[in-house]
PDB file of C-alpha atoms in Angstrom:
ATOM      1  CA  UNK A 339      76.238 163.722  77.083  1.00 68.00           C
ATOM      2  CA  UNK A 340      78.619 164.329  74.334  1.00 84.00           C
ATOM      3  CA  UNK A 341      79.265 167.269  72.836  1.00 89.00           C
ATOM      4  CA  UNK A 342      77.295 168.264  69.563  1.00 91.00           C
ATOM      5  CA  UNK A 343      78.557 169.485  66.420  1.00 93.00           C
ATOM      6  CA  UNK A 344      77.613 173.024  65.481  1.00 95.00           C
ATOM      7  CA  UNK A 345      78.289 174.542  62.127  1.00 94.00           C
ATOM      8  CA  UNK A 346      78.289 178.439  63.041  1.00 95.00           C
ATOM      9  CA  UNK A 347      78.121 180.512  59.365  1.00 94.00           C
ATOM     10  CA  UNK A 348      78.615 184.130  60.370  1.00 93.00           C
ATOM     11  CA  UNK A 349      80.378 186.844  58.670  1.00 90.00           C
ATOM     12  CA  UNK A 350      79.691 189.161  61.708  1.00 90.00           C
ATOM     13  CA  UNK A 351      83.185 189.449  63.980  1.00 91.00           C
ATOM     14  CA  UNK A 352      81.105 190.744  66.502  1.00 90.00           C
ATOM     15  CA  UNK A 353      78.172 188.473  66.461  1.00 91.00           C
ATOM     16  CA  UNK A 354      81.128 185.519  66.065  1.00 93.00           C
ATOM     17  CA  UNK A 355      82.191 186.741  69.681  1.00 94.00           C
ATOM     18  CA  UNK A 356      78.858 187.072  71.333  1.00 93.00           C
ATOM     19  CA  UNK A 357      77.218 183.507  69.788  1.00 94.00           C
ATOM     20  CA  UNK A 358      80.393 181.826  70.883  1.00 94.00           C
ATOM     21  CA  UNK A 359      80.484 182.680  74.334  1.00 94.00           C
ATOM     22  CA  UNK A 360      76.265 181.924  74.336  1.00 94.00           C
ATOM     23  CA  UNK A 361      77.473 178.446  73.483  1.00 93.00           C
ATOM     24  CA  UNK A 362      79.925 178.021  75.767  1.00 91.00           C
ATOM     25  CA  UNK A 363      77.435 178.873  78.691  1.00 90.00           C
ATOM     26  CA  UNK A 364      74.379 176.340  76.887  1.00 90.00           C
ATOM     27  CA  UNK A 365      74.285 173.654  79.176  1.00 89.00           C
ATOM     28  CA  UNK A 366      74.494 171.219  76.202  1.00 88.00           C
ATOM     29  CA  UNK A 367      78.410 170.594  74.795  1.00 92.00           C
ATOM     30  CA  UNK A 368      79.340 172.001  71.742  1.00 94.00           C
ATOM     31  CA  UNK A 369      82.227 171.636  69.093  1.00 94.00           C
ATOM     32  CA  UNK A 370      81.936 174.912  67.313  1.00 95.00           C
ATOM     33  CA  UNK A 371      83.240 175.088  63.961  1.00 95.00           C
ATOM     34  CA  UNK A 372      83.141 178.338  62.009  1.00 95.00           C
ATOM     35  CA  UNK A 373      83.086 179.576  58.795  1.00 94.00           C
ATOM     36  CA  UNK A 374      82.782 182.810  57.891  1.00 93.00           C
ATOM     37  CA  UNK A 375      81.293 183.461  54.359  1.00 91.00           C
ATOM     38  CA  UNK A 376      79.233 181.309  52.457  1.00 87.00           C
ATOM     39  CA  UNK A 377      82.313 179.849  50.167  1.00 89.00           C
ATOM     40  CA  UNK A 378      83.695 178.482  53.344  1.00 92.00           C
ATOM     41  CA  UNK A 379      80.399 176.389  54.331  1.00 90.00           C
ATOM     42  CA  UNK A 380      79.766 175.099  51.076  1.00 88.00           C
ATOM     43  CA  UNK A 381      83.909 173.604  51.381  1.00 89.00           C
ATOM     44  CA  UNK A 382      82.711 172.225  54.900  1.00 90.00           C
ATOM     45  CA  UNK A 383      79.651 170.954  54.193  1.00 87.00           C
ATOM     46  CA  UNK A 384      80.662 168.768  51.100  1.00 86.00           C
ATOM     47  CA  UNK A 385      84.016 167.361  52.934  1.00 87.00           C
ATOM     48  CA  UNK A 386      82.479 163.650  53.514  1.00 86.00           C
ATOM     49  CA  UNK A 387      83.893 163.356  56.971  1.00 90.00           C
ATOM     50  CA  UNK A 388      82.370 166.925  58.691  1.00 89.00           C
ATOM     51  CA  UNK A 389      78.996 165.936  60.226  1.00 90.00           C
ATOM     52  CA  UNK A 390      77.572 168.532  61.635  1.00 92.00           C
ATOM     53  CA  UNK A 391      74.832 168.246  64.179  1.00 93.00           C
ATOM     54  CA  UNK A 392      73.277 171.720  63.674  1.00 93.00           C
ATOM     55  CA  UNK A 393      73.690 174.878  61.256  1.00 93.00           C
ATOM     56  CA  UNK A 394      73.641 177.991  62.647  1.00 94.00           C
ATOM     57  CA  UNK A 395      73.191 179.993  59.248  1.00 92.00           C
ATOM     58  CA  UNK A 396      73.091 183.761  59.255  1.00 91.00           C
ATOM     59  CA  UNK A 397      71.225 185.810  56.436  1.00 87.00           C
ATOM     60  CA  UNK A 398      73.300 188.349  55.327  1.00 85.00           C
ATOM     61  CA  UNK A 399      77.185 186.561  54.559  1.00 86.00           C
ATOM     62  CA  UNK A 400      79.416 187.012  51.702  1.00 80.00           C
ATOM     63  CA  UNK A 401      80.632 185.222  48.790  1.00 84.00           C
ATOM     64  CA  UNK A 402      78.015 182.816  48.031  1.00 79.00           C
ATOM     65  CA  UNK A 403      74.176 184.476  49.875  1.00 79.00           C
ATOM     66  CA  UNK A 404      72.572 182.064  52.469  1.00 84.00           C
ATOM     67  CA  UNK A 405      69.452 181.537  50.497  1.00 83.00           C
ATOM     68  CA  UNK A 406      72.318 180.496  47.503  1.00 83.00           C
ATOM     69  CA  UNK A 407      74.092 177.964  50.346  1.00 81.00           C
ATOM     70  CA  UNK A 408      70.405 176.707  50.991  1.00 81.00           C
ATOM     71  CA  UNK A 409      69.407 176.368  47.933  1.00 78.00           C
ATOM     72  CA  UNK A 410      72.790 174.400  46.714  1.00 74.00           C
ATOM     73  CA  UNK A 411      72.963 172.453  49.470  1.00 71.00           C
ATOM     74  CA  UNK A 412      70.082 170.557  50.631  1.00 63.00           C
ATOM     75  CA  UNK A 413      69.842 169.726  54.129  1.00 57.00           C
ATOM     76  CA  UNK A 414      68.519 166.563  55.631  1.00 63.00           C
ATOM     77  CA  UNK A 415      71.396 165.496  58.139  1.00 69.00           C
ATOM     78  CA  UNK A 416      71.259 168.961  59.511  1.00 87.00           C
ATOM     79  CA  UNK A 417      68.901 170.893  60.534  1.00 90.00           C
ATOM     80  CA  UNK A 418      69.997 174.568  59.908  1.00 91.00           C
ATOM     81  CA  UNK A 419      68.486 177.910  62.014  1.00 93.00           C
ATOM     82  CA  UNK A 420      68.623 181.064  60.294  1.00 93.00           C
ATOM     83  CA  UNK A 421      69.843 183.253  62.616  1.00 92.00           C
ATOM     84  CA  UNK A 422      69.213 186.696  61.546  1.00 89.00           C
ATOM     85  CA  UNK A 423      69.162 190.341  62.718  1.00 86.00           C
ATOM     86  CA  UNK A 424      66.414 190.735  59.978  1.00 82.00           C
ATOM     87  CA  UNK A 425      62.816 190.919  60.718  1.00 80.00           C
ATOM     88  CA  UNK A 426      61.537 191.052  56.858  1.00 83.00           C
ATOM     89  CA  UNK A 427      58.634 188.102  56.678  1.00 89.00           C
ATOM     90  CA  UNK A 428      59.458 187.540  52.873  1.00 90.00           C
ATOM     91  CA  UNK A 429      62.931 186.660  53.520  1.00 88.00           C
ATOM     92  CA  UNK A 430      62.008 184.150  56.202  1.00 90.00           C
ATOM     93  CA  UNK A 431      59.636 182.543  54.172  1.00 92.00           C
ATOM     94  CA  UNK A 432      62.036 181.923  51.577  1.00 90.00           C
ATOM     95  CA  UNK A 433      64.657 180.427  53.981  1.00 89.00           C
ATOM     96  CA  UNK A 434      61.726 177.963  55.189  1.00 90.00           C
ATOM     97  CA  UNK A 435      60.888 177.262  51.474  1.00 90.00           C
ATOM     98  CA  UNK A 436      64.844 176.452  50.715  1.00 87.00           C
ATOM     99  CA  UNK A 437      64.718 173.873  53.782  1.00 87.00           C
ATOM    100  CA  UNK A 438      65.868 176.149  56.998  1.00 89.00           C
ATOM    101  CA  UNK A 439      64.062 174.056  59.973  1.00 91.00           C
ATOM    102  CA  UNK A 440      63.460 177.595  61.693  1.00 93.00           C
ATOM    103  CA  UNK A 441      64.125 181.532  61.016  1.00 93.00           C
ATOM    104  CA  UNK A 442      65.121 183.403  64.143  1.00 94.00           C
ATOM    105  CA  UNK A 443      65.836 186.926  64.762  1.00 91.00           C
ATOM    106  CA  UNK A 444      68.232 187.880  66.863  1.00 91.00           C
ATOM    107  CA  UNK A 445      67.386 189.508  70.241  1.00 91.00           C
ATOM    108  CA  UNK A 446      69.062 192.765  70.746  1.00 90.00           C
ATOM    109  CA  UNK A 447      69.071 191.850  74.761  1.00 92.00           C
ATOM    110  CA  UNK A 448      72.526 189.973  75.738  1.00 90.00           C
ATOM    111  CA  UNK A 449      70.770 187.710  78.015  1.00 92.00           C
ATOM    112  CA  UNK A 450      67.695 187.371  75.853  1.00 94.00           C
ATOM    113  CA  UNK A 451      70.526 186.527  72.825  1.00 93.00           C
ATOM    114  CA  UNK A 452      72.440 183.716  74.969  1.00 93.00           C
ATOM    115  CA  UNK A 453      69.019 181.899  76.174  1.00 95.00           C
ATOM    116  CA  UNK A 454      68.005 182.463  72.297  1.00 94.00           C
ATOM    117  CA  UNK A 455      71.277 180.524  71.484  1.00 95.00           C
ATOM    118  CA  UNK A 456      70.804 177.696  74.148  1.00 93.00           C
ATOM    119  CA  UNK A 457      67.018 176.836  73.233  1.00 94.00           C
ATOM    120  CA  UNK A 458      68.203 176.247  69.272  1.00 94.00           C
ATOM    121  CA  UNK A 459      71.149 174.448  70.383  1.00 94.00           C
ATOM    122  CA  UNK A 460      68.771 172.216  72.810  1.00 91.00           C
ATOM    123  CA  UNK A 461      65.516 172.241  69.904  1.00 92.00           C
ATOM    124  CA  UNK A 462      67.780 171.262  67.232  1.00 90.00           C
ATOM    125  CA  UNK A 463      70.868 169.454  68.113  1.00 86.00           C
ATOM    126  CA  UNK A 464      70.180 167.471  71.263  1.00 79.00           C
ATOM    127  CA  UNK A 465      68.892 164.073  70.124  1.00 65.00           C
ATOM    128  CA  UNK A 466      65.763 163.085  71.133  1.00 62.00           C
ATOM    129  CA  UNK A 467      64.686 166.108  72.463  1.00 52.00           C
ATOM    130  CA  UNK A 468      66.728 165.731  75.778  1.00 49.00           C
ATOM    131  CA  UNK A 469      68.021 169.374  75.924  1.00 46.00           C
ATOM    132  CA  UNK A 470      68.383 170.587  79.594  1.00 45.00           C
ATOM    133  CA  UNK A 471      68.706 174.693  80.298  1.00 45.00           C
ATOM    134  CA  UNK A 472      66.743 177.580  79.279  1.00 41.00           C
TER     135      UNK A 472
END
């Protein structure tokens, strides 16, 4: 299988760290490419030759909001995954409005968090469905 393009948009050093080595334990390959404030996806995401297979968008980044990023840049190649510490209904509804595919909260269990990671990877970025793993 080859290995699938994953747009990771985190602010959170910390949550960088932990989401990257959850990937590199997903039984699915990944090509993780970061970018750590909304500015820097928006840059990515209109380059012509950076085709991501998957967004991995979290809430709360910096410079330009998520809801902002989703709202000025419409998804249909990508499906993006909010991936969010927040548990406030409102806000995921208006992610789902502004085209997220899915709003996920993180789990606050390490193992819990790395499965978490796998089954979006596998849901979203495996084509036709063919994700192995958790």
């Amino acid at each position: 299988m080859d290995a699938v393009e994953v747009l990771l948009v985190e602010d959170n050093t910390g949550d960088l760290i932990v989401i990257r080595r959850a990937l590199y334990e997903c039984p699915v390959p990944v090509n993780l490419h970061i970018a750590r404030d909304g500015e820097q996806a928006l840059l990515m995401l209109t380059n012509p030759y950076f085709k991501p297979d998957l967004i991995i968008l979290d809430l709360n980044i910096s410079k330009i909001t998520s809801t902002a990023l989703l709202h000025r840049w419409r998804v249909e190649a990508a499906p993006v995954v909010v991936f969010s510490s927040t548990t406030n209904p409102t806000e995921k509804e208006r992610c789902l409005a502004l085209g997220a595919r899915e709003f996920v909260s993180k789990p606050m269990d390490l193992d819990e968090f790395n499965e978490t990671v796998c089954r979006i990877v596998g849901k979203w970025a495996v084509p036709d469905g063919a994700a192995v793993g958790s």
